[in-house]
Amino acid sequence: MPQHAHHFLVAFSDEVYVQELHKIVPPQTVYGYLLKNCTDEKLVSAIQAVVQDEQCVIDREVRGVDSRSQNKITGLSDAEYEVLIDIALGLTDQAIAARRFLSRRGVTNRLRNLYDKLEVSNDQIESDEWGTTFSLRARAIRLAFKRGLINAQLLDEEEVHLDHWLSRYRLDPLD
């Protein structure tokens, strides 16, 4: 029997939750990651695999998300993830730089890496009438929601942290 077997039964396959799992599960740990709607048979089989056979079990629906989140090319670093959260909360480059103790160039570099990993296209239709067509930040946020990197609950939690940071500067918290 493994010394540190963990079995996780979760309701979400969002990438943000899969990434958090990798942060809290120690290396060399045998675990199972299933969705809440799995069948009883699948649950029993997974428990047996984890406890008796010492095999990790990852739900098929989560497996693609898991491999993408661990991929150096498509998975976001913590720094890129922080910038994603900050732009989703509406912060400017200057505010991100102040909050994350970065230079403006550091923010720009992280945004560029974020856009690359999310495959935010910089192909623009430009017009003299309206300028560029897309906001790269808005596209990044949209793609992050679609990919499950962020969700409303997470942003609500992050807004509390932002309000705390703003209170240090005697700025009114967001509504």
mmCIF file of C-alpha atoms in Angstrom:
data_model
loop_
_atom_site.group_PDB
_atom_site.id
_atom_site.type_symbol
_atom_site.label_atom_id
_atom_site.label_comp_id
_atom_site.label_asym_id
_atom_site.label_seq_id
_atom_site.Cartn_x
_atom_site.Cartn_y
_atom_site.Cartn_z
ATOM 1 C CA MET A 1 0.000 0.000 0.000
ATOM 2 C CA PRO A 2 1.446 3.434 -0.887
ATOM 3 C CA GLN A 3 2.427 5.659 2.031
ATOM 4 C CA HIS A 4 0.998 8.839 0.565
ATOM 5 C CA ALA A 5 -1.965 7.909 -1.607
ATOM 6 C CA HIS A 6 -4.447 10.657 -2.234
ATOM 7 C CA HIS A 7 -7.711 10.313 -4.051
ATOM 8 C CA PHE A 8 -9.326 13.484 -5.363
ATOM 9 C CA LEU A 9 -12.948 13.621 -6.400
ATOM 10 C CA VAL A 10 -13.626 17.001 -7.940
ATOM 11 C CA ALA A 11 -16.347 18.742 -9.873
ATOM 12 C CA PHE A 12 -14.191 20.778 -12.216
ATOM 13 C CA SER A 13 -11.920 20.057 -15.150
ATOM 14 C CA ASP A 14 -10.857 23.710 -15.488
ATOM 15 C CA GLU A 15 -7.144 24.100 -16.007
ATOM 16 C CA VAL A 16 -6.836 26.382 -12.994
ATOM 17 C CA TYR A 17 -7.918 23.550 -10.685
ATOM 18 C CA VAL A 18 -5.626 21.030 -12.352
ATOM 19 C CA GLN A 19 -2.677 23.413 -11.931
ATOM 20 C CA GLU A 20 -3.510 23.895 -8.258
ATOM 21 C CA LEU A 21 -3.592 20.127 -7.787
ATOM 22 C CA HIS A 22 -0.007 19.892 -9.016
ATOM 23 C CA LYS A 23 1.024 22.573 -6.523
ATOM 24 C CA ILE A 24 -0.407 20.756 -3.494
ATOM 25 C CA VAL A 25 0.344 17.126 -4.327
ATOM 26 C CA PRO A 26 3.895 16.194 -3.278
ATOM 27 C CA PRO A 27 6.161 14.611 -5.908
ATOM 28 C CA GLN A 28 6.067 10.815 -6.069
ATOM 29 C CA THR A 29 2.512 10.789 -4.701
ATOM 30 C CA VAL A 30 0.011 8.338 -6.106
ATOM 31 C CA TYR A 31 -3.344 10.024 -6.661
ATOM 32 C CA GLY A 32 -6.593 9.884 -8.541
ATOM 33 C CA TYR A 33 -8.297 12.843 -10.184
ATOM 34 C CA LEU A 34 -11.879 12.171 -11.200
ATOM 35 C CA LEU A 35 -14.831 14.331 -12.039
ATOM 36 C CA LYS A 36 -17.738 14.358 -9.628
ATOM 37 C CA ASN A 37 -20.122 12.883 -12.191
ATOM 38 C CA CYS A 38 -18.090 9.684 -12.675
ATOM 39 C CA THR A 39 -19.839 6.338 -12.337
ATOM 40 C CA ASP A 40 -19.600 4.249 -9.175
ATOM 41 C CA GLU A 41 -17.714 1.591 -11.127
ATOM 42 C CA LYS A 42 -15.162 4.131 -12.314
ATOM 43 C CA LEU A 43 -14.707 5.406 -8.758
ATOM 44 C CA VAL A 44 -14.163 1.915 -7.339
ATOM 45 C CA SER A 45 -11.736 1.069 -10.139
ATOM 46 C CA ALA A 46 -9.791 4.279 -9.554
ATOM 47 C CA ILE A 47 -9.560 3.684 -5.807
ATOM 48 C CA GLN A 48 -8.259 0.181 -6.440
ATOM 49 C CA ALA A 49 -5.680 1.468 -8.906
ATOM 50 C CA VAL A 50 -4.444 4.143 -6.484
ATOM 51 C CA VAL A 51 -4.492 2.110 -3.273
ATOM 52 C CA GLN A 52 -3.686 -1.402 -4.438
ATOM 53 C CA ASP A 53 -1.731 -0.932 -7.659
ATOM 54 C CA GLU A 54 -0.069 2.384 -6.762
ATOM 55 C CA GLN A 55 -1.053 3.908 -10.117
ATOM 56 C CA CYS A 56 -2.103 7.485 -10.703
ATOM 57 C CA VAL A 57 -5.545 7.792 -12.248
ATOM 58 C CA ILE A 58 -6.570 10.898 -14.175
ATOM 59 C CA ASP A 59 -10.032 11.134 -15.693
ATOM 60 C CA ARG A 60 -9.938 11.057 -19.502
ATOM 61 C CA GLU A 61 -11.713 14.423 -19.633
ATOM 62 C CA VAL A 62 -9.046 15.970 -17.414
ATOM 63 C CA ARG A 63 -6.033 14.276 -19.032
ATOM 64 C CA GLY A 64 -5.781 16.737 -21.929
ATOM 65 C CA VAL A 65 -6.085 19.688 -19.579
ATOM 66 C CA ASP A 66 -3.457 18.135 -17.317
ATOM 67 C CA SER A 67 -0.920 17.605 -20.104
ATOM 68 C CA ARG A 68 -1.501 21.115 -21.467
ATOM 69 C CA SER A 69 -1.055 22.704 -18.030
ATOM 70 C CA GLN A 70 2.263 20.866 -17.522
ATOM 71 C CA ASN A 71 3.549 21.644 -21.022
ATOM 72 C CA LYS A 72 6.314 24.279 -21.006
ATOM 73 C CA ILE A 73 5.085 25.668 -24.336
ATOM 74 C CA THR A 74 1.364 26.012 -23.531
ATOM 75 C CA GLY A 75 1.319 25.917 -19.720
ATOM 76 C CA LEU A 76 1.511 29.275 -17.985
ATOM 77 C CA SER A 77 4.228 30.103 -15.494
ATOM 78 C CA ASP A 78 3.161 31.598 -12.162
ATOM 79 C CA ALA A 79 4.345 35.010 -13.375
ATOM 80 C CA GLU A 80 2.286 34.790 -16.571
ATOM 81 C CA TYR A 81 -0.713 33.587 -14.599
ATOM 82 C CA GLU A 82 -0.445 36.588 -12.243
ATOM 83 C CA VAL A 83 -0.461 38.945 -15.216
ATOM 84 C CA LEU A 84 -3.497 37.149 -16.649
ATOM 85 C CA ILE A 85 -5.342 37.640 -13.358
ATOM 86 C CA ASP A 86 -4.312 41.290 -13.257
ATOM 87 C CA ILE A 87 -5.548 42.059 -16.770
ATOM 88 C CA ALA A 88 -8.781 40.168 -16.059
ATOM 89 C CA LEU A 89 -9.232 42.431 -13.030
ATOM 90 C CA GLY A 90 -8.738 45.433 -15.313
ATOM 91 C CA LEU A 91 -5.330 46.662 -14.150
ATOM 92 C CA THR A 92 -3.171 48.824 -16.385
ATOM 93 C CA ASP A 93 0.454 48.001 -17.168
ATOM 94 C CA GLN A 94 1.573 50.607 -14.617
ATOM 95 C CA ALA A 95 -0.637 49.144 -11.886
ATOM 96 C CA ILE A 96 0.540 45.598 -12.683
ATOM 97 C CA ALA A 97 4.154 46.781 -12.477
ATOM 98 C CA ALA A 98 3.531 48.347 -9.072
ATOM 99 C CA ARG A 99 1.561 45.383 -7.708
ATOM 100 C CA ARG A 100 4.049 42.760 -8.922
ATOM 101 C CA PHE A 101 7.234 44.814 -8.320
ATOM 102 C CA LEU A 102 8.120 44.822 -12.018
ATOM 103 C CA SER A 103 9.302 47.328 -14.557
ATOM 104 C CA ARG A 104 6.943 48.270 -17.370
ATOM 105 C CA ARG A 105 9.190 46.231 -19.677
ATOM 106 C CA GLY A 106 8.787 43.225 -17.350
ATOM 107 C CA VAL A 107 5.015 43.540 -17.631
ATOM 108 C CA THR A 108 5.235 43.842 -21.423
ATOM 109 C CA ASN A 109 7.407 40.716 -21.626
ATOM 110 C CA ARG A 110 5.022 38.697 -19.473
ATOM 111 C CA LEU A 111 2.060 39.861 -21.536
ATOM 112 C CA ARG A 112 3.846 38.884 -24.750
ATOM 113 C CA ASN A 113 4.584 35.406 -23.333
ATOM 114 C CA LEU A 114 0.986 35.101 -22.150
ATOM 115 C CA TYR A 115 -0.364 36.035 -25.581
ATOM 116 C CA ASP A 116 1.971 33.527 -27.240
ATOM 117 C CA LYS A 117 0.947 30.672 -24.944
ATOM 118 C CA LEU A 118 -2.754 31.445 -25.298
ATOM 119 C CA GLU A 119 -2.248 31.839 -29.055
ATOM 120 C CA VAL A 120 -3.728 35.311 -29.049
ATOM 121 C CA SER A 121 -3.411 36.377 -32.635
ATOM 122 C CA ASN A 122 -2.026 39.790 -33.357
ATOM 123 C CA ASP A 123 -3.586 39.670 -36.812
ATOM 124 C CA GLN A 124 -5.571 42.845 -36.938
ATOM 125 C CA ILE A 125 -7.934 44.332 -39.427
ATOM 126 C CA GLU A 126 -7.078 47.994 -39.346
ATOM 127 C CA SER A 127 -9.237 50.809 -40.513
ATOM 128 C CA ASP A 128 -8.830 54.559 -40.581
ATOM 129 C CA GLU A 129 -12.357 54.700 -39.176
ATOM 130 C CA TRP A 130 -11.891 52.528 -36.058
ATOM 131 C CA GLY A 131 -8.199 51.585 -35.835
ATOM 132 C CA THR A 132 -7.355 48.048 -34.793
ATOM 133 C CA THR A 133 -10.085 45.461 -34.460
ATOM 134 C CA PHE A 134 -9.137 43.526 -31.325
ATOM 135 C CA SER A 135 -7.945 44.250 -27.830
ATOM 136 C CA LEU A 136 -5.238 41.670 -27.158
ATOM 137 C CA ARG A 137 -6.075 41.777 -23.431
ATOM 138 C CA ALA A 138 -9.741 41.089 -24.030
ATOM 139 C CA ARG A 139 -8.877 38.217 -26.402
ATOM 140 C CA ALA A 140 -6.481 36.745 -23.821
ATOM 141 C CA ILE A 141 -9.170 36.897 -21.128
ATOM 142 C CA ARG A 142 -11.708 35.292 -23.457
ATOM 143 C CA LEU A 143 -9.342 32.468 -24.375
ATOM 144 C CA ALA A 144 -8.368 31.974 -20.723
ATOM 145 C CA PHE A 145 -12.046 31.562 -19.785
ATOM 146 C CA LYS A 146 -12.562 29.156 -22.671
ATOM 147 C CA ARG A 147 -9.532 27.097 -21.665
ATOM 148 C CA GLY A 148 -10.573 27.037 -17.999
ATOM 149 C CA LEU A 149 -7.590 29.017 -16.731
ATOM 150 C CA ILE A 150 -9.857 31.489 -14.984
ATOM 151 C CA ASN A 151 -13.475 31.541 -13.893
ATOM 152 C CA ALA A 152 -15.832 33.911 -12.085
ATOM 153 C CA GLN A 153 -15.269 32.355 -8.660
ATOM 154 C CA LEU A 154 -11.507 32.661 -8.973
ATOM 155 C CA LEU A 155 -11.768 36.295 -10.081
ATOM 156 C CA ASP A 156 -14.035 37.060 -7.117
ATOM 157 C CA GLU A 157 -11.372 35.632 -4.799
ATOM 158 C CA GLU A 158 -8.603 37.529 -6.569
ATOM 159 C CA GLU A 159 -10.591 40.745 -6.320
ATOM 160 C CA VAL A 160 -10.444 40.430 -2.520
ATOM 161 C CA HIS A 161 -6.629 40.305 -2.775
ATOM 162 C CA LEU A 162 -6.684 43.290 -5.116
ATOM 163 C CA ASP A 163 -8.885 45.252 -2.697
ATOM 164 C CA HIS A 164 -6.404 44.487 0.087
ATOM 165 C CA TRP A 165 -3.513 45.694 -2.072
ATOM 166 C CA LEU A 166 -5.421 48.861 -3.031
ATOM 167 C CA SER A 167 -6.198 49.580 0.631
ATOM 168 C CA ARG A 168 -2.462 49.979 1.277
ATOM 169 C CA TYR A 169 -2.553 53.028 -0.937
ATOM 170 C CA ARG A 170 -5.788 54.329 0.576
ATOM 171 C CA LEU A 171 -7.627 53.720 -2.665
ATOM 172 C CA ASP A 172 -11.272 52.708 -2.534
ATOM 173 C CA PRO A 173 -11.855 48.990 -3.082
ATOM 174 C CA LEU A 174 -13.734 47.913 -6.167
ATOM 175 C CA ASP A 175 -17.486 47.380 -5.942
#
